[in-house]
Coordinates of C-alpha atoms in Angstrom, one line a residue:
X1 CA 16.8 -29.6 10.4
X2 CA 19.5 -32.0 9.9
X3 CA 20.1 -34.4 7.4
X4 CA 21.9 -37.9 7.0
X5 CA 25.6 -37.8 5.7
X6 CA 25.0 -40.4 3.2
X7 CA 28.8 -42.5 3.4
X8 CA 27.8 -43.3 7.3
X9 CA 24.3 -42.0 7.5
X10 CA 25.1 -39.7 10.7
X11 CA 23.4 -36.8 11.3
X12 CA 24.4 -33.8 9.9
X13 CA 23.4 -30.0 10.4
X14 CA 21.8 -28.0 8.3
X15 CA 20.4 -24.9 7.6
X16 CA 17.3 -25.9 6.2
X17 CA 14.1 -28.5 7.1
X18 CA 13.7 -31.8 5.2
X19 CA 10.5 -33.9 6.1
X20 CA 11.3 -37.8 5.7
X21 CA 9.5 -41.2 5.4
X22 CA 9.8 -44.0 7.5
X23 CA 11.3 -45.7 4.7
X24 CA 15.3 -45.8 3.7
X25 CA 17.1 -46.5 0.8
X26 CA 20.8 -47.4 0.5
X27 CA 21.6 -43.5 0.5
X28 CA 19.0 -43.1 3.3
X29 CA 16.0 -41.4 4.2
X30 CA 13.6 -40.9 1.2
X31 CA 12.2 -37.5 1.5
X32 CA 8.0 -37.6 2.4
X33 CA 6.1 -36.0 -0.6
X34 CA 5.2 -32.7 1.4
X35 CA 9.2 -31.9 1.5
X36 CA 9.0 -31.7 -1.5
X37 CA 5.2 -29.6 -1.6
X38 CA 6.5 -27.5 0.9
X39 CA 10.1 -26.5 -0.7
X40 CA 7.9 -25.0 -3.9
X41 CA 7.0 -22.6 -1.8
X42 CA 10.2 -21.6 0.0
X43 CA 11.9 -20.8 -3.2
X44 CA 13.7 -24.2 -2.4
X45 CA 15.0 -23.3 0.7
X46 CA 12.6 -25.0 3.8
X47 CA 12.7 -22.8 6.6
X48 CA 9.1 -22.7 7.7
X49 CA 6.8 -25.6 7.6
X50 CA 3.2 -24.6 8.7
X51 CA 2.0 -27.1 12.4
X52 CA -0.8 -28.2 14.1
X53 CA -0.5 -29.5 17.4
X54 CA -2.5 -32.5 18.9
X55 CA -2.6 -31.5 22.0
X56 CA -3.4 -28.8 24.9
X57 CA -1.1 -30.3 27.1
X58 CA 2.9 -28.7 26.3
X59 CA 4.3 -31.5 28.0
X60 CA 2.9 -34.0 25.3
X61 CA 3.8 -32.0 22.3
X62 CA 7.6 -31.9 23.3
X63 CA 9.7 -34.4 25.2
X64 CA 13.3 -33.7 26.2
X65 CA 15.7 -36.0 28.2
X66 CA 19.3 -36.3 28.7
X67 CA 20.4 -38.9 26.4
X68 CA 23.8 -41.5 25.8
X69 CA 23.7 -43.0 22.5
X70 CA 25.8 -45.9 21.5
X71 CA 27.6 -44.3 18.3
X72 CA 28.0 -47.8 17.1
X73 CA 24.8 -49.2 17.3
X74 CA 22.9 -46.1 17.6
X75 CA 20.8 -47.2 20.4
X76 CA 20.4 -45.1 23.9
X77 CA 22.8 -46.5 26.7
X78 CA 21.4 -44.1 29.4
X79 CA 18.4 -41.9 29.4
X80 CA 18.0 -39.3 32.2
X81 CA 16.2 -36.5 33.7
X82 CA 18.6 -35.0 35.7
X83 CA 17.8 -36.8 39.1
X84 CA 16.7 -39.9 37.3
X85 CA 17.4 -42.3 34.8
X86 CA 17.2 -46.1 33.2
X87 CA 20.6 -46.9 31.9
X88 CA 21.2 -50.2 29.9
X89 CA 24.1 -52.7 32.0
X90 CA 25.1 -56.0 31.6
X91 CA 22.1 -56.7 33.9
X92 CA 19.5 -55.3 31.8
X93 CA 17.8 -51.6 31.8
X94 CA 18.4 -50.5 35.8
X95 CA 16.9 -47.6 37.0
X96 CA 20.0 -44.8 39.0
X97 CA 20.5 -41.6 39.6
X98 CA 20.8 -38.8 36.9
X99 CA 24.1 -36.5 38.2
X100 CA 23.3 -34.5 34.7
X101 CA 25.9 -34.9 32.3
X102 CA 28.4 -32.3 33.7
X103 CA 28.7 -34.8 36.6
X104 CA 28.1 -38.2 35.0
X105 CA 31.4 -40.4 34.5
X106 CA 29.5 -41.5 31.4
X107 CA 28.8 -38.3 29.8
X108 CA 32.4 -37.2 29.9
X109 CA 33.7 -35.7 26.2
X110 CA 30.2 -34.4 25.7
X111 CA 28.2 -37.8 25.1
X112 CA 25.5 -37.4 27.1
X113 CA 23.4 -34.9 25.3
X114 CA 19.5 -33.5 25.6
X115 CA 17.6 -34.6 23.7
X116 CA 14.3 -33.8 22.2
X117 CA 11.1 -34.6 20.5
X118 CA 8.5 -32.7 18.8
X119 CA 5.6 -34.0 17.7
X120 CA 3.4 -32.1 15.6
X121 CA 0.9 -32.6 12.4
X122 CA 1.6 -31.7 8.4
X123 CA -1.5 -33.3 7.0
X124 CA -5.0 -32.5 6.9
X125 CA -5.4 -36.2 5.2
X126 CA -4.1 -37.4 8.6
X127 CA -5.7 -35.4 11.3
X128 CA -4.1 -37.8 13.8
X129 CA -0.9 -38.2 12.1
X130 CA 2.3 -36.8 13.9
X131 CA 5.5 -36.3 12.2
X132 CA 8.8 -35.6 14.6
X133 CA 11.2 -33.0 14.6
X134 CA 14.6 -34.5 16.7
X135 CA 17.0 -32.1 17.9
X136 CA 20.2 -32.3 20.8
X137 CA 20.1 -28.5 19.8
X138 CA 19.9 -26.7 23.3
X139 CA 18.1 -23.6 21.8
X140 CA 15.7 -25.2 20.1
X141 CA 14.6 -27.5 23.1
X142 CA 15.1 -23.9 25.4
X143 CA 13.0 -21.9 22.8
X144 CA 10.3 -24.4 21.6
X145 CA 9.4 -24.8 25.5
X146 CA 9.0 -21.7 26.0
X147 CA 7.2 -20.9 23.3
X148 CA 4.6 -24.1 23.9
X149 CA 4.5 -22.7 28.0
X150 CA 3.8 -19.1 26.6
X151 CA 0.8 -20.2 23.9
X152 CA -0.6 -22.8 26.4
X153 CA -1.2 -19.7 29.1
X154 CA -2.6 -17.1 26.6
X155 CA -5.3 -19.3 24.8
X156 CA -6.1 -20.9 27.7
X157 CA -4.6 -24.1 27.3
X158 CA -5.8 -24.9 23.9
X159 CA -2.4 -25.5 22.0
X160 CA -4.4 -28.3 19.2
X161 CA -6.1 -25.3 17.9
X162 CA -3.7 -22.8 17.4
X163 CA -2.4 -21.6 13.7
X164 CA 1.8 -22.5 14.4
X165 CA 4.6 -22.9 12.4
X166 CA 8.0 -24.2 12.8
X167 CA 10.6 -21.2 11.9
X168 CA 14.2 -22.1 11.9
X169 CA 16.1 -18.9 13.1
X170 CA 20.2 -17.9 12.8
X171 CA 22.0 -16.1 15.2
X172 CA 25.8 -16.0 16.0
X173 CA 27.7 -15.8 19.3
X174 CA 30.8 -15.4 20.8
X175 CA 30.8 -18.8 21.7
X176 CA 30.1 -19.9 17.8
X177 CA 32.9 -17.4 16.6
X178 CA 30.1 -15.4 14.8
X179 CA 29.5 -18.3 12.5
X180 CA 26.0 -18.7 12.7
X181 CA 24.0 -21.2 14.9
X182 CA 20.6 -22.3 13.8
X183 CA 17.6 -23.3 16.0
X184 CA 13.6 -23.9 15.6
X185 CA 11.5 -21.8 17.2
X186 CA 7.9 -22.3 17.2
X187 CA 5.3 -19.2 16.1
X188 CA 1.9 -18.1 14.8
X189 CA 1.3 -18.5 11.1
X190 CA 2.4 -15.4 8.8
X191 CA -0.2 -12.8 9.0
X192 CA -2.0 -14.2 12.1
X193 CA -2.4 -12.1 15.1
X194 CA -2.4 -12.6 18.2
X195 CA -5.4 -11.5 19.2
X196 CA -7.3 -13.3 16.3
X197 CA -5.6 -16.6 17.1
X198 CA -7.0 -16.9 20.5
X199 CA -10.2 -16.2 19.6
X200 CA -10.2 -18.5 17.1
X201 CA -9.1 -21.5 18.7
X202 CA -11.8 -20.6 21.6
X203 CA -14.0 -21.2 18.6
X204 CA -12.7 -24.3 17.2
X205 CA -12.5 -26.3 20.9
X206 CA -15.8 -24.9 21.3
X207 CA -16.8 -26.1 18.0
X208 CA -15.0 -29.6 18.3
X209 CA -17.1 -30.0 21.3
X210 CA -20.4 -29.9 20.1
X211 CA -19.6 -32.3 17.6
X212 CA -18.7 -34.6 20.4
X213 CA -14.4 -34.4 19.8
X214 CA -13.3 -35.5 23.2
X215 CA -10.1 -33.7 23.6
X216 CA -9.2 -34.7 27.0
X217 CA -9.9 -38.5 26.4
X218 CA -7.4 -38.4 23.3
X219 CA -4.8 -36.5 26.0
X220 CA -5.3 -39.3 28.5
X221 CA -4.9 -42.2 25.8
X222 CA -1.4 -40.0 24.9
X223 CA -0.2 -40.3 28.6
X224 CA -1.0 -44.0 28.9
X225 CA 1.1 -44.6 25.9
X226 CA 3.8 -42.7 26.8
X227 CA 3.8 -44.1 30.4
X228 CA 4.1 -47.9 29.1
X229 CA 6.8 -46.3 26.3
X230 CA 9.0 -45.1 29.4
X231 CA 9.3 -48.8 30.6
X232 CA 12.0 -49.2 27.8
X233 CA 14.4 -47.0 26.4
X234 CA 14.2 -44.4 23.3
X235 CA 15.6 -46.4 20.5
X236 CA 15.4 -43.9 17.9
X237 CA 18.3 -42.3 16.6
X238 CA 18.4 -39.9 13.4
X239 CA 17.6 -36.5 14.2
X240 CA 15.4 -35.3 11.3
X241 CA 11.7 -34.7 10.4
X242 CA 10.3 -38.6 10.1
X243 CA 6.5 -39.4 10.0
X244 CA 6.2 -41.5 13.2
X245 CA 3.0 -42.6 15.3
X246 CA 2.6 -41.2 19.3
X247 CA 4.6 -41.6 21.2

């Protein structure tokens, strides 16, 4: 959703998706080959991009914390939950309370910021592949958990098989002087109802069963990961689509 400004390569918004590589040049992120697949059939505008999720569990598909970022380094001083957090000092990474930015001496001038992940597949080459979308946007976080919540309970909690796409929306406010806002919100696939999208994924986890896909196994091996991944703090800082690996 956003893209780097190239003279400082900081984030910039953007009312449009652009899918990037894990590699830079010296004007930044090269673009993966499926922005550009993908933009052919946007009429060059990106503003849906066709998901897969990996897994059942909402809570692995999207992670939000509060998070400080050093804007000159671009590493994470402090990442929080709200009643916890691991914040970097000059003795290390300590663990402290969380007061939530609007009472964190830190987080004063609007620094401390949430700050989420979400990890979904692009590639059928890659059935295991993840690319992330990276966001501080509040209404996408807001929206995209819902949304996960909502699909989870209606096709009983089988997210990886559901037909989704990332949709970035507009809307103005009185609080964005009716200039618009944009944030990503997470649907079924054009044309796809419903009622035909839950019984197909019943089908496909059925399916994916019997040829011996242990769905719950790969969810557990996600948790571990993540668990030992929490024992340090996020160092990633563009928010922008980037092919990455879990978590």
């Amino acid at each position: 959703m956003s893209l780097p400004k190239m003279a400082k390569k900081l984030p910039a918004k953007d009312d449009q998706f652009t899918i990037t590589s894990q590699v830079q040049n010296k004007d930044g992120w090269i673009n993966h080959p499926l922005d550009e697949k993908l933009r052919a059939n946007n009429d060059g505008k990106l503003r849906q991009i066709p998901v897969r999720l990996l897994f059942n569990d909402p809570a692995l598909n999207l992670r939000a914390e509060y998070t400080l970022f050093d804007r000159q380094t671009g590493r994470p001083l402090c990442v929080g939950d709200g009643e916890q957090c691991q914040r970097r000092t000059n003795n290390g990474v300590e663990q402290l309370a969380c007061p939530s930015p609007d009472r964190c001496p830190l987080a004063q001038g609007g620094a401390c910021k949430p700050y989420g992940r979400l990890y979904v597949n692009l590639s059928e080459d890659d059935e295991l592949g993840t690319f992330v979308f990276r966001t501080t946007g509040f209404n996408s976080i807001r929206t995209l958990a819902a949304r996960l919540s909502y699909f989870s309970a209606v096709s009983g909690n089988k997210l990886s098989c559901l037909p989704l796409q990332l949709t970035l929306r507009g809307k103005s406010t009185t609080q964005s002087y009716r200039t618009p806002i944009y944030f990503v919100d997470l649907t079924l696939r054009d044309g796809v109802t419903l009622k035909d999208a839950v019984q197909d994924a019943v089908a496909i986890d059925r399916e994916l069963g019997e040829h011996g896909f242990d769905q719950a196994a790969l969810e557990a091996a996600a948790k571990q990961a993540i668990a030992i991944h929490a024992l340090r703090l996020i160092a990633t800082t563009y928010w922008m689509w980037s092919k990455s690996s879990i978590p």
